Each structure stands twice: as structure tokens, then as C-alpha cells.
CSV table of C-alpha atoms in Angstrom, one decimal:
chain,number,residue,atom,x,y,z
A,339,UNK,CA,12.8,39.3,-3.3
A,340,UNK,CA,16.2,39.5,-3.9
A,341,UNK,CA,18.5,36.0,-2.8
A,342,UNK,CA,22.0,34.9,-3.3
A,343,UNK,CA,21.8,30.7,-3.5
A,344,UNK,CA,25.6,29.0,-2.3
A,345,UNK,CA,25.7,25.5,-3.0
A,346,UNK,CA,28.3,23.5,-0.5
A,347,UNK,CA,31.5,22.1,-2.3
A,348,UNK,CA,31.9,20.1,1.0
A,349,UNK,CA,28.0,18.9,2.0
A,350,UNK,CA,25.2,18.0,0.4
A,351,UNK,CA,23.9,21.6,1.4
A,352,UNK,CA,22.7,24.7,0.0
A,353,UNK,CA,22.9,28.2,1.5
A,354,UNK,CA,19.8,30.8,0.4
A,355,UNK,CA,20.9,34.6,1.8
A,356,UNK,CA,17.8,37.1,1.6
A,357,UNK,CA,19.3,40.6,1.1
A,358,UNK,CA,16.1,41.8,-0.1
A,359,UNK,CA,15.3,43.7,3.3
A,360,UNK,CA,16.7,47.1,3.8
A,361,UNK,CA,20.4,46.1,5.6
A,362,UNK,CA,19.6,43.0,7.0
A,363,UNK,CA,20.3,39.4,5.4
A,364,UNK,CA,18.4,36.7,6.5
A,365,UNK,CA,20.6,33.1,6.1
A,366,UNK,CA,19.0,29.7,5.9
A,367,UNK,CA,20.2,26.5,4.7
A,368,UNK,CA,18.4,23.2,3.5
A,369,UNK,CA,20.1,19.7,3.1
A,370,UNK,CA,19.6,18.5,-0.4
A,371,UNK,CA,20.4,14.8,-0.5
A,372,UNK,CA,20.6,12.2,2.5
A,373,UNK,CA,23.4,10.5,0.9
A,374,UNK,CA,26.8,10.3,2.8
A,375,UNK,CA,29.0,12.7,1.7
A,376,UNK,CA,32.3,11.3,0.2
A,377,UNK,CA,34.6,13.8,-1.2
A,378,UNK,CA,36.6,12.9,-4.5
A,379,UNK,CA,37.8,16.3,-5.2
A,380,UNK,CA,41.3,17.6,-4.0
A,381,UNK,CA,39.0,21.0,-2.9
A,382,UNK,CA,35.7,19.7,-2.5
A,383,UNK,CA,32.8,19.3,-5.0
A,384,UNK,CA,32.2,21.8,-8.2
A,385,UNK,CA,28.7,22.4,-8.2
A,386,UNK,CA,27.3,24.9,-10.7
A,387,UNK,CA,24.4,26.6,-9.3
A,388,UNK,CA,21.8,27.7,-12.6
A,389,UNK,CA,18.9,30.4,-11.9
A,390,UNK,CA,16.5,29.0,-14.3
A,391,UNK,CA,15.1,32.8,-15.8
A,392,UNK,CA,11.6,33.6,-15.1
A,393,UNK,CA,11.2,31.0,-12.4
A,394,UNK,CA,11.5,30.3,-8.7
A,395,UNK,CA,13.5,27.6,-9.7
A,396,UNK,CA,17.8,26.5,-9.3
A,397,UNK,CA,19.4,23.7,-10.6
A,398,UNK,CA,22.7,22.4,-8.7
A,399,UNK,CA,24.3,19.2,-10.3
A,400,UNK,CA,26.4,17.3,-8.8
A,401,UNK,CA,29.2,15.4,-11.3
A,402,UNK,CA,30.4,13.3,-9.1
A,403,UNK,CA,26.9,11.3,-8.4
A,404,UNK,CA,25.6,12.8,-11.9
A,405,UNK,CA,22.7,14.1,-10.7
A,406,UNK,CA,21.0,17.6,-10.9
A,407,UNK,CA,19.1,18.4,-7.9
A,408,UNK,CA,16.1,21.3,-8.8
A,409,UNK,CA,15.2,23.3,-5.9
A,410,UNK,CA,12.2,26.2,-5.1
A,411,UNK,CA,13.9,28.9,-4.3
A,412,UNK,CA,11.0,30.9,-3.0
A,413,UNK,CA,9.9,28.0,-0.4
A,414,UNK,CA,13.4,26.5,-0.2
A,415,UNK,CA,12.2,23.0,-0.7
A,416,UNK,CA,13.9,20.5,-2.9
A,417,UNK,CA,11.5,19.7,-6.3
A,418,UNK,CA,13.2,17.3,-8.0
A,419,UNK,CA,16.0,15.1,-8.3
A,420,UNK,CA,17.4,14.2,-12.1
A,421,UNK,CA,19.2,11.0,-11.8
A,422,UNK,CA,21.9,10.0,-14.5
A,423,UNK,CA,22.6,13.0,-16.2
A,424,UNK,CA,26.2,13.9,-16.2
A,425,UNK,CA,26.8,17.0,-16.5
A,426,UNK,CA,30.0,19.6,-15.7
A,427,UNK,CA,28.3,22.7,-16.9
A,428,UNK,CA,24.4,23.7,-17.3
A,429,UNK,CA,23.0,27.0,-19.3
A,430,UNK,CA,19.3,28.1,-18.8
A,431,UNK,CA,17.9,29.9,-21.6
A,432,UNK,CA,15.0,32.8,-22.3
A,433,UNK,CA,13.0,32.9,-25.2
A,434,UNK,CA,13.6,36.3,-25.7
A,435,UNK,CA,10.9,36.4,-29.1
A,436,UNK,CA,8.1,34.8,-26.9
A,437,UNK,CA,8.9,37.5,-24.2
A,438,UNK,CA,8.6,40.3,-26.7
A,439,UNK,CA,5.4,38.7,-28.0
A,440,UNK,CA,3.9,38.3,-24.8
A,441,UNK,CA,4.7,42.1,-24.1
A,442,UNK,CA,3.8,43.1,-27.5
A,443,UNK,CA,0.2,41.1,-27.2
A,444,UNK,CA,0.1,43.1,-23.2
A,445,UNK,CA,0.3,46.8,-24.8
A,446,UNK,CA,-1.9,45.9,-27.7
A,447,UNK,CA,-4.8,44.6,-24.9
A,448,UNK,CA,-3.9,47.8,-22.7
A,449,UNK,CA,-4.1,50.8,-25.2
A,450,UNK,CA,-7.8,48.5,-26.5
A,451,UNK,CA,-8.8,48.8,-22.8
A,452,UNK,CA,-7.8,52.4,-22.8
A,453,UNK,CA,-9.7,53.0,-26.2
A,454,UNK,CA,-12.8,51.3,-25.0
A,455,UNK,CA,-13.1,52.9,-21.4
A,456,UNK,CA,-11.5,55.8,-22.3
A,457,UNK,CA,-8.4,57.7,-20.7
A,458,UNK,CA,-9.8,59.2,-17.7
A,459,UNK,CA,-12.3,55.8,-17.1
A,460,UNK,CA,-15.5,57.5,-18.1
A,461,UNK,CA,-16.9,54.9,-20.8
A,462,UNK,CA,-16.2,52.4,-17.4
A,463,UNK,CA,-18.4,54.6,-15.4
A,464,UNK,CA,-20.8,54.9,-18.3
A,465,UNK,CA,-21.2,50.9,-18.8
A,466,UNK,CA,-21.3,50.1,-14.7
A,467,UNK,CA,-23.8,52.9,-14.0
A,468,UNK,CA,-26.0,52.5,-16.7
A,469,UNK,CA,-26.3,55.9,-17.9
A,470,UNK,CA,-25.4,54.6,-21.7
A,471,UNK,CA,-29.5,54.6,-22.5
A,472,UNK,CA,-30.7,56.7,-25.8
A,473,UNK,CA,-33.4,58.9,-26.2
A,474,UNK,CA,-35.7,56.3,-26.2
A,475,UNK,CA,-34.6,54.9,-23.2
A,476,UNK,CA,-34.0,51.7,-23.9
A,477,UNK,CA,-29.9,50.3,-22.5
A,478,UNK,CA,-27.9,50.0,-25.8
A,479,UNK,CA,-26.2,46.8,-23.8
A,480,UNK,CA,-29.6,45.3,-22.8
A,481,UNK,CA,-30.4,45.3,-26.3
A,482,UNK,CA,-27.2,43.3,-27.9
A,483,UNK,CA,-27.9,40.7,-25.0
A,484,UNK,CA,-31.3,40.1,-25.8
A,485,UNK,CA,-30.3,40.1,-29.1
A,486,UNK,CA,-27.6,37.5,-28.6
A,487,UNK,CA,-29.7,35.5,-26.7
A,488,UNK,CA,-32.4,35.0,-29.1
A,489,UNK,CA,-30.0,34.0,-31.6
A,490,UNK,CA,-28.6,31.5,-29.3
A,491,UNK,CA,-32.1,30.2,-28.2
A,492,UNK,CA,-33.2,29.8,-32.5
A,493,UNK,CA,-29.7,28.1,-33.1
A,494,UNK,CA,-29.9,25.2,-30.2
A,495,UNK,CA,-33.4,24.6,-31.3
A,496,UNK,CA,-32.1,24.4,-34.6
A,497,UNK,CA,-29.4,21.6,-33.5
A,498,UNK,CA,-31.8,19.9,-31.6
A,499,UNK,CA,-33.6,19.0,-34.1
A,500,UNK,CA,-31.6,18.3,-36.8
A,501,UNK,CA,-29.6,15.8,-34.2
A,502,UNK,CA,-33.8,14.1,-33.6
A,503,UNK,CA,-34.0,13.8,-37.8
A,504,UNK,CA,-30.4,12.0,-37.4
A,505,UNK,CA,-31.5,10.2,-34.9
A,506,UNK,CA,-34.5,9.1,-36.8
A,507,UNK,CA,-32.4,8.1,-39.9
A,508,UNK,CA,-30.2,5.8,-38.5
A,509,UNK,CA,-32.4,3.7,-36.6
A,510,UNK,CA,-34.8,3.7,-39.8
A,511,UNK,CA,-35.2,-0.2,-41.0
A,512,UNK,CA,-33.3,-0.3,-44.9
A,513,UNK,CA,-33.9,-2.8,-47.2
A,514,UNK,CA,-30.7,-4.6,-48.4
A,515,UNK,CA,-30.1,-6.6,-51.5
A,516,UNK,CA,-32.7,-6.8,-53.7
A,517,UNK,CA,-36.8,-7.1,-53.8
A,518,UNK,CA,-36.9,-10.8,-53.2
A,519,UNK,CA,-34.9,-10.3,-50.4
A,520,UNK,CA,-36.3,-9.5,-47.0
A,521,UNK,CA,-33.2,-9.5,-44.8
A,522,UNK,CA,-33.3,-5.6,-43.2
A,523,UNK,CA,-30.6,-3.6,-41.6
A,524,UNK,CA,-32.4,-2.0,-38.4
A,525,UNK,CA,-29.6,0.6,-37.4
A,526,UNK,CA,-26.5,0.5,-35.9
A,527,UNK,CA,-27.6,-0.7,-32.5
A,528,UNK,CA,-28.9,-4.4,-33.7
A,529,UNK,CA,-26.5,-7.3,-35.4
A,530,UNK,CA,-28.2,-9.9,-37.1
């Protein structure tokens, strides 16, 4: 979708034109702020309208009220308003290193795919339709998971029981001071 956002210099409106369609533009316009308008400017407002990159998202501030008003382009619906923030001029900014990471960590994950299906999709097929048995005919995949699961099965019952010997130890009565002494210390759940 391709739009040009116009922000009014003599309202408190905002003009979204959708020339995204082959030759015809769809207008629409949405009323940002209830307040009456009272122009100080000799030619109406200066509003700055800001794209912020990668979103659906426009900021249009307002010096004379100092306020930035953030609006969804996409649904035309006004987000958010930031009260108290002069400002004359805005700037949005791209990451441009986290965009070439994220596109760098996409092709890395894509030629993997590729490698592990194969070009034409036949290791795909091969997994999905089972036909990966060996000569003995047991699934290579039904194998690992049985595998996997076994290990998982001996290591919870591992945990479980070494949390029960915990358990066991610190509710176990312990003498404190010496012999003559028979104050005990029952666990952490009783005070004396």
C-alpha cells in the first residue's frame, strides 16, 4: 500500500491519499485533536509529518500546543498523543546493522532449509512420507525420538528424586549446640 499523509496547517486534520491502486486515489481525512483551533501563525501551523521506517506509524507535532500526535496509518486511527514535548523538527531513524543482521540470520536459516530438504524438496517428501526406513526397516526418525524420549523419562526420574532426598534433608530434626543441649532445629517450616 502505497499513501501520501498531509497534515493541515489550518485544522487539527490529517489527509491520508491511497495511490496504491492502478489510477485511482482514494482521499480520506481523520480529525486528530478536539481542541479549538486557534491559529498563531501568519500562514497557518508548521507541522512536520515523520514516517517512522518499518512501521505503520506517523508522527505530526504540533509546536504551537507542543504535542506530537502518533497516528496508524494503515487503520487511520490516532494511537497516541505526547504531551509537553516541544519540538520544531523530528527525525526517525533505522538501525541499519540490526536490519543487515536480521537479513544475514534470514539467508543463513534459508540456504540450512535448502541443505536439509534439499533443492528440489525431496529430503521434505522423504521425511513427510516416511520412506527414510533402512534395510532393516526400522524409521531412522522413530528411532531418535524413542531415543530422546527415554532419556527424558531417566532424567525427570532422576530430578524427582534427588528434589524427595532434599526434601527429606531439610525437614530432618538437627541437633544444635552441644550434647547437653536438647533444643532441635525441625526445618525451615517450624520457629521455636
Amino acid at each position: 500500500m502505497t499513501k501520501i499523509i498531509i497534515a493541515s496547517g489550518t485544522e487539527h486534520k490529517v489527509a491520508f491519499i491511497d495511490i496504491s491502486q492502478n489510477g485511482a486515489i482514494e482521499t480520506s481525512y481523520m480529525t486528530f485533536s478536539d481542541d479549538e483551533f486557534v491559529n498563531t501563525a501568519p500562514h497557518g501551523r508548521y507541522r512536520q509529518v515523520e514516517w517512522v521506517i518499518g512501521t505503520d506509524f506517523v508522527w505530526i507535532n504540533d509546536s504551537s500546543l507542543e504535542e506530537t500526535f502518533v497516528i496508524n496509518m494503515m487503520t487511520e486511527e490516532l494511537v497516541t498523543v505526547i504531551s509537553g514535548l516541544g519540538s520544531s523538527r523530528m527525525l526517525a531513524v533505522q538501525n541499519y546493522d540490526r536490519a543487515r543482521q536480521y537479513n544475514e540470520q534470514k539467508q543463513l536459516i534459508d540456504e540450512s532449509m535448502k541443505q536439509f530438504l534439499g533443492s528440489d524438496g525431496s529430503g521434505a517428501s522423504a521425511i513427510y512420507s516416511g520412506s527414510s526406513e533402512d534395510e532393516n526397516g526400522t524409521d531412522a526418525v522413530l528411532v531418535i525420538a524413542l531415543v530422546l524420549g527415554a532419556v527424558s523419562l531417566v532424567v525427570g526420574a532422576a530430578n524427582l528424586s534427588l528434589i524427595a532426598k532434599m526434601r527429606k534433608e531439610i525437614n530432618k530434626p538437627m541437633n544444635v549446640g552441644d550434647d547437653d543441649d536438647k533444643s532441635t532445629v525441625s526445618g525451615l517450616n517450624s520457629v521455636n
